[in-house]
Short mmCIF file of C-alpha atoms in Angstrom, two decimals:
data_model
loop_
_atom_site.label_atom_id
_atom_site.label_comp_id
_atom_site.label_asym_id
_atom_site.label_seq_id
_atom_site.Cartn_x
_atom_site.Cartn_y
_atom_site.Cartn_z
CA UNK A 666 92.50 99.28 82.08
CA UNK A 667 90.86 98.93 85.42
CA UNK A 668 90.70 103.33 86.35
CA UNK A 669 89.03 102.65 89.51
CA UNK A 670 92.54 101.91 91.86
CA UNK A 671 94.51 104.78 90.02
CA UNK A 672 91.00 107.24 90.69
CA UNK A 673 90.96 105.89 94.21
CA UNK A 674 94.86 106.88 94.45
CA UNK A 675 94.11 110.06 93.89
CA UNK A 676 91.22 110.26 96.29
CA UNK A 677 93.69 108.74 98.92
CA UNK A 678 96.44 111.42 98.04
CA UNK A 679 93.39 114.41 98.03
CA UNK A 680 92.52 112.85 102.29
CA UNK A 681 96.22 113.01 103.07
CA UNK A 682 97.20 116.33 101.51
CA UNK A 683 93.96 118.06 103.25
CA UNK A 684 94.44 116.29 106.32
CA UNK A 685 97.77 117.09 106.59
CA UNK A 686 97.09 120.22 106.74
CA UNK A 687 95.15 119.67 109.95
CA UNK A 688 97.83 117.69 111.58
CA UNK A 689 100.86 117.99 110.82
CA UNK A 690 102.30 114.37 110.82
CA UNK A 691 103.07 112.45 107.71
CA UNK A 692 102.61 109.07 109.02
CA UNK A 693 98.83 109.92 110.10
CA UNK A 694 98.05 111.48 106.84
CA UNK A 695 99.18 108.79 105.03
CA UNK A 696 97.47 105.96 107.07
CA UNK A 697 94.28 108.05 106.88
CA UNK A 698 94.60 108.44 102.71
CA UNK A 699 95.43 104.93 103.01
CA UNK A 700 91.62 104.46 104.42
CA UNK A 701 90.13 107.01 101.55
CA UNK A 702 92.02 105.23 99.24
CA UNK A 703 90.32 101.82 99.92
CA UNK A 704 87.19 103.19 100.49
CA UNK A 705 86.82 105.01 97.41
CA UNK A 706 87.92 101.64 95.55
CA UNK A 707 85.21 99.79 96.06
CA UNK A 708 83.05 102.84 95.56
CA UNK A 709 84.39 103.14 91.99
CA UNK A 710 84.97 99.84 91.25
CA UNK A 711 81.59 98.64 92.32
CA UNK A 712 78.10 99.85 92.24
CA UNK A 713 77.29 99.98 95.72
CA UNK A 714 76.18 102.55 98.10
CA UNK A 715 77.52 104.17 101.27
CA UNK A 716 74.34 104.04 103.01
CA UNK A 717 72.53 100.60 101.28
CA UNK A 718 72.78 97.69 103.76
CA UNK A 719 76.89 96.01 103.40
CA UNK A 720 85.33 89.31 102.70
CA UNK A 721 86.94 87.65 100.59
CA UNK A 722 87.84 88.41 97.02
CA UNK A 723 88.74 86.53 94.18
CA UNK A 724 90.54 89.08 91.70
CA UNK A 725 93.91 90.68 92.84
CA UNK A 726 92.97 93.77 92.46
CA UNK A 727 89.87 93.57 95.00
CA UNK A 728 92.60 92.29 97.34
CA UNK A 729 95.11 94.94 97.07
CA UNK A 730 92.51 97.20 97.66
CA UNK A 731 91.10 95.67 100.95
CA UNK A 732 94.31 95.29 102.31
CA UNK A 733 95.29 98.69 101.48
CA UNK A 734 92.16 100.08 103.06
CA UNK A 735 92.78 97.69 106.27
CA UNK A 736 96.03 99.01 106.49
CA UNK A 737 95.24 101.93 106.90
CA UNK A 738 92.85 101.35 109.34
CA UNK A 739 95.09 99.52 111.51
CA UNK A 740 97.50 102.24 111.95
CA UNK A 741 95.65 105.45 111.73
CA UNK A 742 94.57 104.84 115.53
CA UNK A 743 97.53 104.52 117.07
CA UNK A 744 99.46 107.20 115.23
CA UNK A 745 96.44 109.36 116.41
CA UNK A 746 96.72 108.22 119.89
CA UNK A 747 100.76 109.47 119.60
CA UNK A 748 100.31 112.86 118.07
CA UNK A 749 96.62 113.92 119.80
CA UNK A 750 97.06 117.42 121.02
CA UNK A 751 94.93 119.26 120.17
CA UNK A 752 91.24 120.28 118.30
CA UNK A 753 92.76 119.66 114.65
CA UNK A 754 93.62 116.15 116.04
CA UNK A 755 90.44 115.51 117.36
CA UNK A 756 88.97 116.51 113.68
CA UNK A 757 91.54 114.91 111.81
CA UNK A 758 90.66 111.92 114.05
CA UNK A 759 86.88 112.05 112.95
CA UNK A 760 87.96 112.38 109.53
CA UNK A 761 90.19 109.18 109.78
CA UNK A 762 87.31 107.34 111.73
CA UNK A 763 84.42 108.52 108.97
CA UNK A 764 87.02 107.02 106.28
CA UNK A 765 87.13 103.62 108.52
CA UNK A 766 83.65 103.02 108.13
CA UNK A 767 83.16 104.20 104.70
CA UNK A 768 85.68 101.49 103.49
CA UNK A 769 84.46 98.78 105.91
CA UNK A 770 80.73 99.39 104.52
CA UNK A 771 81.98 99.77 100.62
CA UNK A 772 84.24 96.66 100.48
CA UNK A 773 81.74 94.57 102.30
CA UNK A 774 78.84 95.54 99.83
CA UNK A 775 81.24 94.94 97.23
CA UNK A 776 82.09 91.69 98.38
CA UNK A 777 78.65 90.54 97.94
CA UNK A 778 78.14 92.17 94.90
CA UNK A 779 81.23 89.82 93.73
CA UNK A 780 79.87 86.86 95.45
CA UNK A 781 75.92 87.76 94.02
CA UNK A 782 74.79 87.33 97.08
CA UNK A 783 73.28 91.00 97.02
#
């Protein structure tokens, strides 16, 4: 069995719970561990780096993890933008944006490394 989406769950969860502690709003924390949760993905499920140079996928698996990360990055923003008031919210709003390019960065390294085009 494939650990790497269950591990990235968890990692997902970990963002929301601590972030939530920050700010207060469920929606926010969960479209920010929605980010982690992708990111870490293609972390675990690939060998790729954070920092090496970065899609489509073929296996369902990939997919549900992009589109769970790009969910998340889609609403994190806005519900941001609606609950802003304050210096946690400005941090939690880092946190959510260093999560948004983790995952963009991971999956698109990853997508390569499924393509071989590394």
């Amino acid at each position: 069995m494939n650990r790497a989406l269950p591990l990235a769950a968890g990692v997902g969860l970990l963002a929301a719970l601590g972030l939530y502690q920050l700010v207060p709003s469920l929606p926010t924390a969960l479209g920010t561990g929605a980010v982690y949760a992708g990111a870490a993905y293609f972390y675990l499920a690939f060998d790729v780096s954070l920092l090496a140079a970065a899609p489509r996928f073929d296996d369902r698996t990939d997919r549900i993890g992009y589109a769970l990360g790009l969910f998340g990055l889609s609403v994190t923003p806005i519900l941001f933008g609606h609950y802003a008031d304050g210096d946690a919210a400005v941090f939690g709003f880092v946190v959510a944006f260093f999560g948004a390019v983790a995952f963009l960065t991971l999956s698109e390294q990853a997508r390569r490394l499924d393509d071989g085009t590394a």
